[in-house]
Short mmCIF file of C-alpha atoms and ligand atoms in Angstrom, two decimals:
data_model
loop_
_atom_site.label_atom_id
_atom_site.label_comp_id
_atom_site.label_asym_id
_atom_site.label_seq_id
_atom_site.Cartn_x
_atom_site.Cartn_y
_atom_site.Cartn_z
CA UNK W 19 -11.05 -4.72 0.89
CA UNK W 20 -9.59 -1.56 2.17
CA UNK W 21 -6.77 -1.50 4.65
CA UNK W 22 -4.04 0.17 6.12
CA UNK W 23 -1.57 -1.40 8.26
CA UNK W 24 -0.43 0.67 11.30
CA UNK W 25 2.37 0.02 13.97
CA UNK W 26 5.79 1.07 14.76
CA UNK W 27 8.83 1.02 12.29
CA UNK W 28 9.75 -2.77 12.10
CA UNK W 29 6.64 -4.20 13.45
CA UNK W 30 6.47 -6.43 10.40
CA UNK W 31 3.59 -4.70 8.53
CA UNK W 32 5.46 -5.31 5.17
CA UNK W 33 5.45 -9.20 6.04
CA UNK W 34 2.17 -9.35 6.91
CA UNK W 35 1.18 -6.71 3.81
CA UNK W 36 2.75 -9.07 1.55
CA UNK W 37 0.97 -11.67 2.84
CA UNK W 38 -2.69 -10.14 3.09
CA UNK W 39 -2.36 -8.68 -0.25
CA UNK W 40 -1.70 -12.58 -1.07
CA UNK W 41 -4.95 -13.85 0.67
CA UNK W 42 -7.14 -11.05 -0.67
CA UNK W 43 -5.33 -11.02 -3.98
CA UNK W 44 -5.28 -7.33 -3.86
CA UNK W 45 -2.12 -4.92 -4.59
CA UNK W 46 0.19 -4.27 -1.61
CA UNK W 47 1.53 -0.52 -1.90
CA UNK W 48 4.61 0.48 0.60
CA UNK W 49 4.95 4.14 0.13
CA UNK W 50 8.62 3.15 1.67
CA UNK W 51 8.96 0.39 -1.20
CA UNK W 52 8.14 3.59 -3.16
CA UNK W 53 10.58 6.13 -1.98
CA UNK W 54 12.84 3.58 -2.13
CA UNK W 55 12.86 2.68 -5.87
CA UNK W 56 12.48 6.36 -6.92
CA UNK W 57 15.82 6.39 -4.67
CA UNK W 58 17.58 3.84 -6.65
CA UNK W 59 16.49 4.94 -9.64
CA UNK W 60 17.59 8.94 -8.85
CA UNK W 61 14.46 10.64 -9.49
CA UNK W 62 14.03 14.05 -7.97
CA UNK W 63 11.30 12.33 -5.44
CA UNK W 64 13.90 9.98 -4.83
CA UNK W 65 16.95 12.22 -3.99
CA UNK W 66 14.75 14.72 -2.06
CA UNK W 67 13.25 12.09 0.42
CA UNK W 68 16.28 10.43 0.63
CA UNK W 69 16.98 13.51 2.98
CA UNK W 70 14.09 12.72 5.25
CA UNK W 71 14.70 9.10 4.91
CA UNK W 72 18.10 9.15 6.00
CA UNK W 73 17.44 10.74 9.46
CA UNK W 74 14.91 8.99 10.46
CA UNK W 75 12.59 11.58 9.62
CA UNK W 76 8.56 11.64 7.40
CA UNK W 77 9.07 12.61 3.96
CA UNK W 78 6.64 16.27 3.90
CA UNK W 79 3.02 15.32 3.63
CA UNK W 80 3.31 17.15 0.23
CA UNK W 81 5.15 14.80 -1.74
CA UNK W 82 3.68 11.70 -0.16
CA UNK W 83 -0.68 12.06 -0.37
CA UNK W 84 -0.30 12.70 -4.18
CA UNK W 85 1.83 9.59 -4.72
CA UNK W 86 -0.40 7.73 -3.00
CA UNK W 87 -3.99 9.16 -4.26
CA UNK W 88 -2.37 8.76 -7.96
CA UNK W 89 -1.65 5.15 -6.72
CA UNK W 90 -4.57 3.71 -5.70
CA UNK W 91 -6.89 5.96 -8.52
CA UNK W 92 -4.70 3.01 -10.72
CA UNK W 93 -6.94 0.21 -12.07
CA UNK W 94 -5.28 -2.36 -10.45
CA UNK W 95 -6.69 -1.38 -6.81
CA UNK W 96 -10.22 -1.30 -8.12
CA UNK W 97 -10.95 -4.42 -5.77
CA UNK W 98 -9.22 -2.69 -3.21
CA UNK W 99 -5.25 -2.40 -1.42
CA UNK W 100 -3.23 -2.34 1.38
CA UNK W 101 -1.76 0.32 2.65
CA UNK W 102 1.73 -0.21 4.01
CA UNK W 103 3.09 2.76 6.15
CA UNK W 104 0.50 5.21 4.93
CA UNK W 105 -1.09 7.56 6.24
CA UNK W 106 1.44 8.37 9.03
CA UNK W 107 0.09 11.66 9.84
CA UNK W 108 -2.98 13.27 11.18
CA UNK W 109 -3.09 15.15 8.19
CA UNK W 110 -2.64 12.11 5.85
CA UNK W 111 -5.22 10.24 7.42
CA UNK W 112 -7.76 13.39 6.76
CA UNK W 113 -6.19 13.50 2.98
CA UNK W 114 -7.27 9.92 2.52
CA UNK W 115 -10.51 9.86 4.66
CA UNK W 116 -11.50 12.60 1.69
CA UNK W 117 -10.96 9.94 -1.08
CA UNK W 118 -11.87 6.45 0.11
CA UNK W 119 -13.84 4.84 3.11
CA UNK W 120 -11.11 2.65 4.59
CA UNK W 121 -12.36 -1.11 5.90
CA UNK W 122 -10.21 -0.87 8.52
CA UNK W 123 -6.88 0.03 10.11
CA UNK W 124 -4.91 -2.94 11.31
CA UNK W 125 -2.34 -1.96 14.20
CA UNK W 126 0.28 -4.40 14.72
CA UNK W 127 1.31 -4.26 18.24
CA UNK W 128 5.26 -4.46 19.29
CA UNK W 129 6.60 -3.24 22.37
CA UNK W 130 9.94 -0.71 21.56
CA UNK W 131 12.41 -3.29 23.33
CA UNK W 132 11.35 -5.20 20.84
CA UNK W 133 11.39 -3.74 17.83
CA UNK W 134 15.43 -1.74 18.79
CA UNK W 135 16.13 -5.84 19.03
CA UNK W 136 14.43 -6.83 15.52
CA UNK W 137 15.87 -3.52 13.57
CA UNK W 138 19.52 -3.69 14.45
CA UNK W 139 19.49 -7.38 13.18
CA UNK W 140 18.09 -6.18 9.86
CA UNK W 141 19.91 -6.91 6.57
CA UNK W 142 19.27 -6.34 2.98
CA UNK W 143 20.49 -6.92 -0.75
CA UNK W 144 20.86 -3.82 -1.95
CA UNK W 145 20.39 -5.33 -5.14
CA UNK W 146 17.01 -7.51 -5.51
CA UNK W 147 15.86 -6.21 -1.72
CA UNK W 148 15.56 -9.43 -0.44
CA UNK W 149 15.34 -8.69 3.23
CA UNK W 150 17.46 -10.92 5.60
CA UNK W 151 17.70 -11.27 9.84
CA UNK W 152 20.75 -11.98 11.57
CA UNK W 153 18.54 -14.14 13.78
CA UNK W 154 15.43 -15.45 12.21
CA UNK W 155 16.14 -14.67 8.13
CA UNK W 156 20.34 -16.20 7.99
CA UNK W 157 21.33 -16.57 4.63
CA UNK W 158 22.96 -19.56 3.34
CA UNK W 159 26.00 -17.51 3.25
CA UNK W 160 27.07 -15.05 5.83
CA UNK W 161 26.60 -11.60 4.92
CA UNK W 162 25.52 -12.89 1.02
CA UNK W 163 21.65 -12.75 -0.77
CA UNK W 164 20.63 -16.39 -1.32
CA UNK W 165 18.77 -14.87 -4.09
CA UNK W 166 21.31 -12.90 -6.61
CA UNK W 167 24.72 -13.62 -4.13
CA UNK W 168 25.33 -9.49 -4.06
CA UNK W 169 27.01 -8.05 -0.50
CA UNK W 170 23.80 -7.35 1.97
CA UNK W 171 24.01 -3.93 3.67
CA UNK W 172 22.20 -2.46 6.91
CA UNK W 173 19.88 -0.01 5.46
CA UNK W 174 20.86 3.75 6.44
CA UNK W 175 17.63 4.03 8.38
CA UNK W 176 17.72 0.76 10.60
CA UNK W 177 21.32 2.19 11.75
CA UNK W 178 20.68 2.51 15.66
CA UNK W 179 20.25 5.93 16.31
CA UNK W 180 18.01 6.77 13.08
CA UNK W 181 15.87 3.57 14.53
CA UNK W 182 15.49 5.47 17.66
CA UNK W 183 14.42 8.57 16.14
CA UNK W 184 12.29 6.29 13.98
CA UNK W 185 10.38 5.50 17.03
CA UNK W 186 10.08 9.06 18.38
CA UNK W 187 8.71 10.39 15.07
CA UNK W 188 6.36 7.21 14.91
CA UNK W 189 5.09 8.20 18.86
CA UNK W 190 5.10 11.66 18.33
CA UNK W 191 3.38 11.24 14.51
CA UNK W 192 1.90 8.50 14.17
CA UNK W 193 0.45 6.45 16.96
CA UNK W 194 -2.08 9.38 17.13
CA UNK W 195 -3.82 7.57 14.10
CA UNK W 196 -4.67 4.49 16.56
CA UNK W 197 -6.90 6.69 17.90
CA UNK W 198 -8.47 8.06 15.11
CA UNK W 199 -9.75 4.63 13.35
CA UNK W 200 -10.30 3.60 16.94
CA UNK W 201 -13.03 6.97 16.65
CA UNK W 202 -14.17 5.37 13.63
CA UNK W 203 -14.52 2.20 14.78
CA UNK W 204 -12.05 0.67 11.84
CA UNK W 205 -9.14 -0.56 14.61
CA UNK W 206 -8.50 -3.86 14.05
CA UNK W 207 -5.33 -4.71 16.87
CA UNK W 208 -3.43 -7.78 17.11
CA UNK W 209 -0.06 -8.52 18.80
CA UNK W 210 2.84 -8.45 16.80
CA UNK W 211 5.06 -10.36 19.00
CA UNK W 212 3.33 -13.50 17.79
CA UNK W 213 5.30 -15.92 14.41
CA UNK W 214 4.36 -14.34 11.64
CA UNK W 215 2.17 -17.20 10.61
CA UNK W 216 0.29 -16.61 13.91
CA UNK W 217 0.07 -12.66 13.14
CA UNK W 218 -1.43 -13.30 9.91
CA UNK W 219 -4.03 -15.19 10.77
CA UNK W 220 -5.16 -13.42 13.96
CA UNK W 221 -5.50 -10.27 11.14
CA UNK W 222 -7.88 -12.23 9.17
CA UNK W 223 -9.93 -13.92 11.93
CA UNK W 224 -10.74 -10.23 13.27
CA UNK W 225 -11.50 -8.77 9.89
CA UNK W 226 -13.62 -11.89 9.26
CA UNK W 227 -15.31 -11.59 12.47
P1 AMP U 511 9.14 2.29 5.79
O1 AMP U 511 9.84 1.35 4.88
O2 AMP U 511 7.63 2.24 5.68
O3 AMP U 511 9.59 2.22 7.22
O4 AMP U 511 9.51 3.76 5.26
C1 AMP U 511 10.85 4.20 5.20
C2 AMP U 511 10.90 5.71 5.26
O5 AMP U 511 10.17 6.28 4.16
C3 AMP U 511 10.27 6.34 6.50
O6 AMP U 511 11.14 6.35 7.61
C4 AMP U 511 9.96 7.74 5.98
O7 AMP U 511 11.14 8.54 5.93
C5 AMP U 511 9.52 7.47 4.56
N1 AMP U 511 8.06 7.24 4.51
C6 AMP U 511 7.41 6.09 4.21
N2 AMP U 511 6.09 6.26 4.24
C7 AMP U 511 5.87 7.55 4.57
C8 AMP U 511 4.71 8.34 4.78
N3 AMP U 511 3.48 7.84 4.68
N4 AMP U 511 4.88 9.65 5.13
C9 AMP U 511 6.11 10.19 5.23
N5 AMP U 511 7.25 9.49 5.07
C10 AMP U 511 7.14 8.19 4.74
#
């Protein structure tokens, strides 16, 4: 099984990535999980889309299709993956469309209200990146990971104003791919405003169908 998860910037396609890479037993790959450990760990990919990152803004097309082609070429994805904020360009989507024959392209539906509320509650250990909610992930602790006890932080890019240029780049950019799986009849939608539970299984009941 071959999919990509679509939808806005906190829509909860990591949760429900995480969780369909579970049921299929197949590898979840976040290209943000990606640019975020090459950040940690300084590489040069790291440091230069940091810049992008931090305002709110795609990393270049450039640095991202390679990453990704040399990803899922690995053995581990043989069975298949899920893709997890890739491709979020037009010319992404055409990189991969080269390579692979996608299953299908699951868009997880949130209105923007929405998803301003979900981001600005948004916490994380900058340490193990356990991700927390103010209102539906408290930790035990206020302000502490249950997991490793270090200081959670708001990431840089859930900070208001980069979320609502998030969501600009994600219209302008991105929702354009609905469209083009919806051409090739790979669009799988389901509303995101559901529990995640509920999500999750309304994802697998349509790919099933
Ligand atoms: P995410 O965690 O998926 O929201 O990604 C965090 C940030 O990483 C995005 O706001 C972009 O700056 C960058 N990023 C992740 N995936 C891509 C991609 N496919 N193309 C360009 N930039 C990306």
């Amino acid at each position: 099984m071959k999919l990509i998860l679509l939808g806005a910037p906190g829509a909860g396609k990591g949760t429900q990535a995480t969780r369909l890479a579970e049921h299929y037993s197949i590898p979840h790959i976040s290209t943000g999980d990606i640019f975020r450990a090459n950040l940690k760990a300084e590489t040069p990919l790291g440091l230069k889309a940091k810049e992008y990152m931090d305002k709110g803004l795609l990393v270049p097309d450039e640095l991202t299709v390679d990453l990704v082609m040399d990803r899922i070429a690995q053995e581990d994805c043989v069975n298949g993956y899920i893709l997890d904020g890739f491709p979020r360009t037009l010319n992404q989507a055409a990189a991969l469309d080269e390579k692979v024959a996608i299953d299908a392209a699951v868009d997880v539906e949130v209105p923007d209200e929405d998803i301003v509320k979900r981001m600005a509650g948004r916490r994380v250990c900058p340490n193990c990146g356990e991700p927390y909610h103010t209102e539906w992930k408290v930790p035990k602790k206020e302000g502490i990971c249950d997991r490793c006890g270090a200081e959670l932080i708001i990431r840089k890019d859930d900070e208001p104003e980069t979320v609502l240029k998030r969501l600009t780049v994600y219209h302008d950019q991105t929702q354009p791919l609905i469209d083009h799986y919806g051409k090739q009849d790979k669009l799988v939608a389901v509303d995101g405003t559901l529990s995640v539970e509920e999500v999750t299984n309304a994802i697998i009941a349509k790919l099933e169908a």
